[in-house]
Amino acid sequence: LSQISVFCNPNVGSIIVNRYANTVDLVEIRNLQGELKKSFSANLSKASERYDISDLTPGVYVVWVGKNSMIIHTDQIIR
């Protein structure tokens, strides 16, 4: 969906997910093999949230953004 965007790429320990309120309830960070590394519950009332990924090993990851157990947006980030 075009109303979702992921920022801070490359980042210094956090990412920002922008979206319309009530469109996202889950943000997952996965490595390139698809293994889940971090999972966050999104606040449905917020249009933008920052997520801490400072504990991840530097590398390339995929951000999965979803609602109701469906992935509706993906983006790659560099940590």
mmCIF file with all atom_site columns, C-alpha atoms in Angstrom:
data_model
loop_
_atom_site.group_PDB
_atom_site.id
_atom_site.type_symbol
_atom_site.label_atom_id
_atom_site.label_alt_id
_atom_site.label_comp_id
_atom_site.label_asym_id
_atom_site.label_entity_id
_atom_site.label_seq_id
_atom_site.pdbx_PDB_ins_code
_atom_site.Cartn_x
_atom_site.Cartn_y
_atom_site.Cartn_z
_atom_site.occupancy
_atom_site.B_iso_or_equiv
_atom_site.pdbx_formal_charge
_atom_site.auth_seq_id
_atom_site.auth_comp_id
_atom_site.auth_asym_id
_atom_site.auth_atom_id
_atom_site.pdbx_PDB_model_num
ATOM 1  C CA . LEU A 1 1  ? 0.000  0.000   0.000  1.00 0.00 ? 1  LEU A CA 1
ATOM 2  C CA . SER A 1 2  ? 1.373  3.382   -0.924 1.00 0.00 ? 2  SER A CA 1
ATOM 3  C CA . GLN A 1 3  ? 0.324  5.005   2.366  1.00 0.00 ? 3  GLN A CA 1
ATOM 4  C CA . ILE A 1 4  ? 2.991  3.039   4.310  1.00 0.00 ? 4  ILE A CA 1
ATOM 5  C CA . SER A 1 5  ? 6.666  4.014   4.354  1.00 0.00 ? 5  SER A CA 1
ATOM 6  C CA . VAL A 1 6  ? 9.742  2.949   6.303  1.00 0.00 ? 6  VAL A CA 1
ATOM 7  C CA . PHE A 1 7  ? 12.487 5.506   7.068  1.00 0.00 ? 7  PHE A CA 1
ATOM 8  C CA . CYS A 1 8  ? 15.993 5.664   8.554  1.00 0.00 ? 8  CYS A CA 1
ATOM 9  C CA . ASN A 1 9  ? 17.860 3.688   5.948  1.00 0.00 ? 9  ASN A CA 1
ATOM 10 C CA . PRO A 1 10 ? 20.724 3.197   6.711  1.00 0.00 ? 10 PRO A CA 1
ATOM 11 C CA . ASN A 1 11 ? 19.934 3.758   10.340 1.00 0.00 ? 11 ASN A CA 1
ATOM 12 C CA . VAL A 1 12 ? 21.645 4.329   13.636 1.00 0.00 ? 12 VAL A CA 1
ATOM 13 C CA . GLY A 1 13 ? 19.517 1.964   15.677 1.00 0.00 ? 13 GLY A CA 1
ATOM 14 C CA . SER A 1 14 ? 15.888 2.694   14.918 1.00 0.00 ? 14 SER A CA 1
ATOM 15 C CA . ILE A 1 15 ? 13.391 2.791   12.087 1.00 0.00 ? 15 ILE A CA 1
ATOM 16 C CA . ILE A 1 16 ? 10.297 4.914   11.613 1.00 0.00 ? 16 ILE A CA 1
ATOM 17 C CA . VAL A 1 17 ? 7.122  3.495   10.074 1.00 0.00 ? 17 VAL A CA 1
ATOM 18 C CA . ASN A 1 18 ? 4.671  6.087   8.726  1.00 0.00 ? 18 ASN A CA 1
ATOM 19 C CA . ARG A 1 19 ? 1.109  5.123   7.806  1.00 0.00 ? 19 ARG A CA 1
ATOM 20 C CA . TYR A 1 20 ? -2.474 6.202   8.118  1.00 0.00 ? 20 TYR A CA 1
ATOM 21 C CA . ALA A 1 21 ? -3.801 5.545   11.606 1.00 0.00 ? 21 ALA A CA 1
ATOM 22 C CA . ASN A 1 22 ? -5.536 2.191   12.030 1.00 0.00 ? 22 ASN A CA 1
ATOM 23 C CA . THR A 1 23 ? -3.812 0.589   9.009  1.00 0.00 ? 23 THR A CA 1
ATOM 24 C CA . VAL A 1 24 ? -1.030 -1.369  10.770 1.00 0.00 ? 24 VAL A CA 1
ATOM 25 C CA . ASP A 1 25 ? -0.967 -3.531  13.894 1.00 0.00 ? 25 ASP A CA 1
ATOM 26 C CA . LEU A 1 26 ? 2.303  -5.447  13.417 1.00 0.00 ? 26 LEU A CA 1
ATOM 27 C CA . VAL A 1 27 ? 5.882  -4.629  12.388 1.00 0.00 ? 27 VAL A CA 1
ATOM 28 C CA . GLU A 1 28 ? 8.380  -7.478  11.992 1.00 0.00 ? 28 GLU A CA 1
ATOM 29 C CA . ILE A 1 29 ? 12.085 -7.390  11.194 1.00 0.00 ? 29 ILE A CA 1
ATOM 30 C CA . ARG A 1 30 ? 13.415 -10.456 9.356  1.00 0.00 ? 30 ARG A CA 1
ATOM 31 C CA . ASN A 1 31 ? 16.793 -11.373 7.968  1.00 0.00 ? 31 ASN A CA 1
ATOM 32 C CA . LEU A 1 32 ? 17.202 -12.171 4.267  1.00 0.00 ? 32 LEU A CA 1
ATOM 33 C CA . GLN A 1 33 ? 16.553 -15.865 5.002  1.00 0.00 ? 33 GLN A CA 1
ATOM 34 C CA . GLY A 1 34 ? 13.122 -14.926 6.392  1.00 0.00 ? 34 GLY A CA 1
ATOM 35 C CA . GLU A 1 35 ? 13.959 -15.621 10.034 1.00 0.00 ? 35 GLU A CA 1
ATOM 36 C CA . LEU A 1 36 ? 12.097 -13.405 12.499 1.00 0.00 ? 36 LEU A CA 1
ATOM 37 C CA . LYS A 1 37 ? 14.535 -11.197 14.426 1.00 0.00 ? 37 LYS A CA 1
ATOM 38 C CA . LYS A 1 38 ? 12.204 -8.653  16.087 1.00 0.00 ? 38 LYS A CA 1
ATOM 39 C CA . SER A 1 39 ? 8.465  -8.143  16.334 1.00 0.00 ? 39 SER A CA 1
ATOM 40 C CA . PHE A 1 40 ? 6.553  -5.049  17.450 1.00 0.00 ? 40 PHE A CA 1
ATOM 41 C CA . SER A 1 41 ? 2.879  -4.396  18.106 1.00 0.00 ? 41 SER A CA 1
ATOM 42 C CA . ALA A 1 42 ? 1.921  -1.135  16.436 1.00 0.00 ? 42 ALA A CA 1
ATOM 43 C CA . ASN A 1 43 ? -0.260 1.466   18.128 1.00 0.00 ? 43 ASN A CA 1
ATOM 44 C CA . LEU A 1 44 ? -3.311 1.701   15.851 1.00 0.00 ? 44 LEU A CA 1
ATOM 45 C CA . SER A 1 45 ? -4.051 5.291   16.853 1.00 0.00 ? 45 SER A CA 1
ATOM 46 C CA . LYS A 1 46 ? -0.640 6.607   15.748 1.00 0.00 ? 46 LYS A CA 1
ATOM 47 C CA . ALA A 1 47 ? 0.290  7.569   12.198 1.00 0.00 ? 47 ALA A CA 1
ATOM 48 C CA . SER A 1 48 ? 4.029  7.279   12.865 1.00 0.00 ? 48 SER A CA 1
ATOM 49 C CA . GLU A 1 49 ? 6.105  5.176   15.254 1.00 0.00 ? 49 GLU A CA 1
ATOM 50 C CA . ARG A 1 50 ? 9.805  4.647   15.932 1.00 0.00 ? 50 ARG A CA 1
ATOM 51 C CA . TYR A 1 51 ? 11.066 1.115   16.619 1.00 0.00 ? 51 TYR A CA 1
ATOM 52 C CA . ASP A 1 52 ? 14.384 0.285   18.292 1.00 0.00 ? 52 ASP A CA 1
ATOM 53 C CA . ILE A 1 53 ? 16.546 -2.165  16.341 1.00 0.00 ? 53 ILE A CA 1
ATOM 54 C CA . SER A 1 54 ? 19.888 -1.210  17.887 1.00 0.00 ? 54 SER A CA 1
ATOM 55 C CA . ASP A 1 55 ? 20.446 -4.759  19.159 1.00 0.00 ? 55 ASP A CA 1
ATOM 56 C CA . LEU A 1 56 ? 20.443 -6.270  15.644 1.00 0.00 ? 56 LEU A CA 1
ATOM 57 C CA . THR A 1 57 ? 23.740 -7.241  14.026 1.00 0.00 ? 57 THR A CA 1
ATOM 58 C CA . PRO A 1 58 ? 24.685 -4.877  11.181 1.00 0.00 ? 58 PRO A CA 1
ATOM 59 C CA . GLY A 1 59 ? 23.366 -6.172  7.859  1.00 0.00 ? 59 GLY A CA 1
ATOM 60 C CA . VAL A 1 60 ? 20.396 -6.104  5.489  1.00 0.00 ? 60 VAL A CA 1
ATOM 61 C CA . TYR A 1 61 ? 16.921 -6.857  6.842  1.00 0.00 ? 61 TYR A CA 1
ATOM 62 C CA . VAL A 1 62 ? 13.365 -6.939  5.552  1.00 0.00 ? 62 VAL A CA 1
ATOM 63 C CA . VAL A 1 63 ? 10.644 -5.006  7.377  1.00 0.00 ? 63 VAL A CA 1
ATOM 64 C CA . TRP A 1 64 ? 7.246  -6.703  7.199  1.00 0.00 ? 64 TRP A CA 1
ATOM 65 C CA . VAL A 1 65 ? 4.297  -4.428  8.025  1.00 0.00 ? 65 VAL A CA 1
ATOM 66 C CA . GLY A 1 66 ? 0.910  -6.019  8.533  1.00 0.00 ? 66 GLY A CA 1
ATOM 67 C CA . LYS A 1 67 ? -2.617 -5.939  9.841  1.00 0.00 ? 67 LYS A CA 1
ATOM 68 C CA . ASN A 1 68 ? -4.820 -8.817  10.944 1.00 0.00 ? 68 ASN A CA 1
ATOM 69 C CA . SER A 1 69 ? -2.025 -11.349 10.287 1.00 0.00 ? 69 SER A CA 1
ATOM 70 C CA . MET A 1 70 ? -1.646 -10.226 6.651  1.00 0.00 ? 70 MET A CA 1
ATOM 71 C CA . ILE A 1 71 ? 1.539  -8.626  5.340  1.00 0.00 ? 71 ILE A CA 1
ATOM 72 C CA . ILE A 1 72 ? 0.531  -5.430  3.510  1.00 0.00 ? 72 ILE A CA 1
ATOM 73 C CA . HIS A 1 73 ? 3.949  -3.822  2.962  1.00 0.00 ? 73 HIS A CA 1
ATOM 74 C CA . THR A 1 74 ? 7.600  -4.889  2.865  1.00 0.00 ? 74 THR A CA 1
ATOM 75 C CA . ASP A 1 75 ? 10.758 -2.842  2.697  1.00 0.00 ? 75 ASP A CA 1
ATOM 76 C CA . GLN A 1 76 ? 14.479 -3.533  2.971  1.00 0.00 ? 76 GLN A CA 1
ATOM 77 C CA . ILE A 1 77 ? 16.652 -1.700  5.487  1.00 0.00 ? 77 ILE A CA 1
ATOM 78 C CA . ILE A 1 78 ? 20.350 -1.600  6.244  1.00 0.00 ? 78 ILE A CA 1
ATOM 79 C CA . ARG A 1 79 ? 21.388 -1.841  9.883  1.00 0.00 ? 79 ARG A CA 1
#
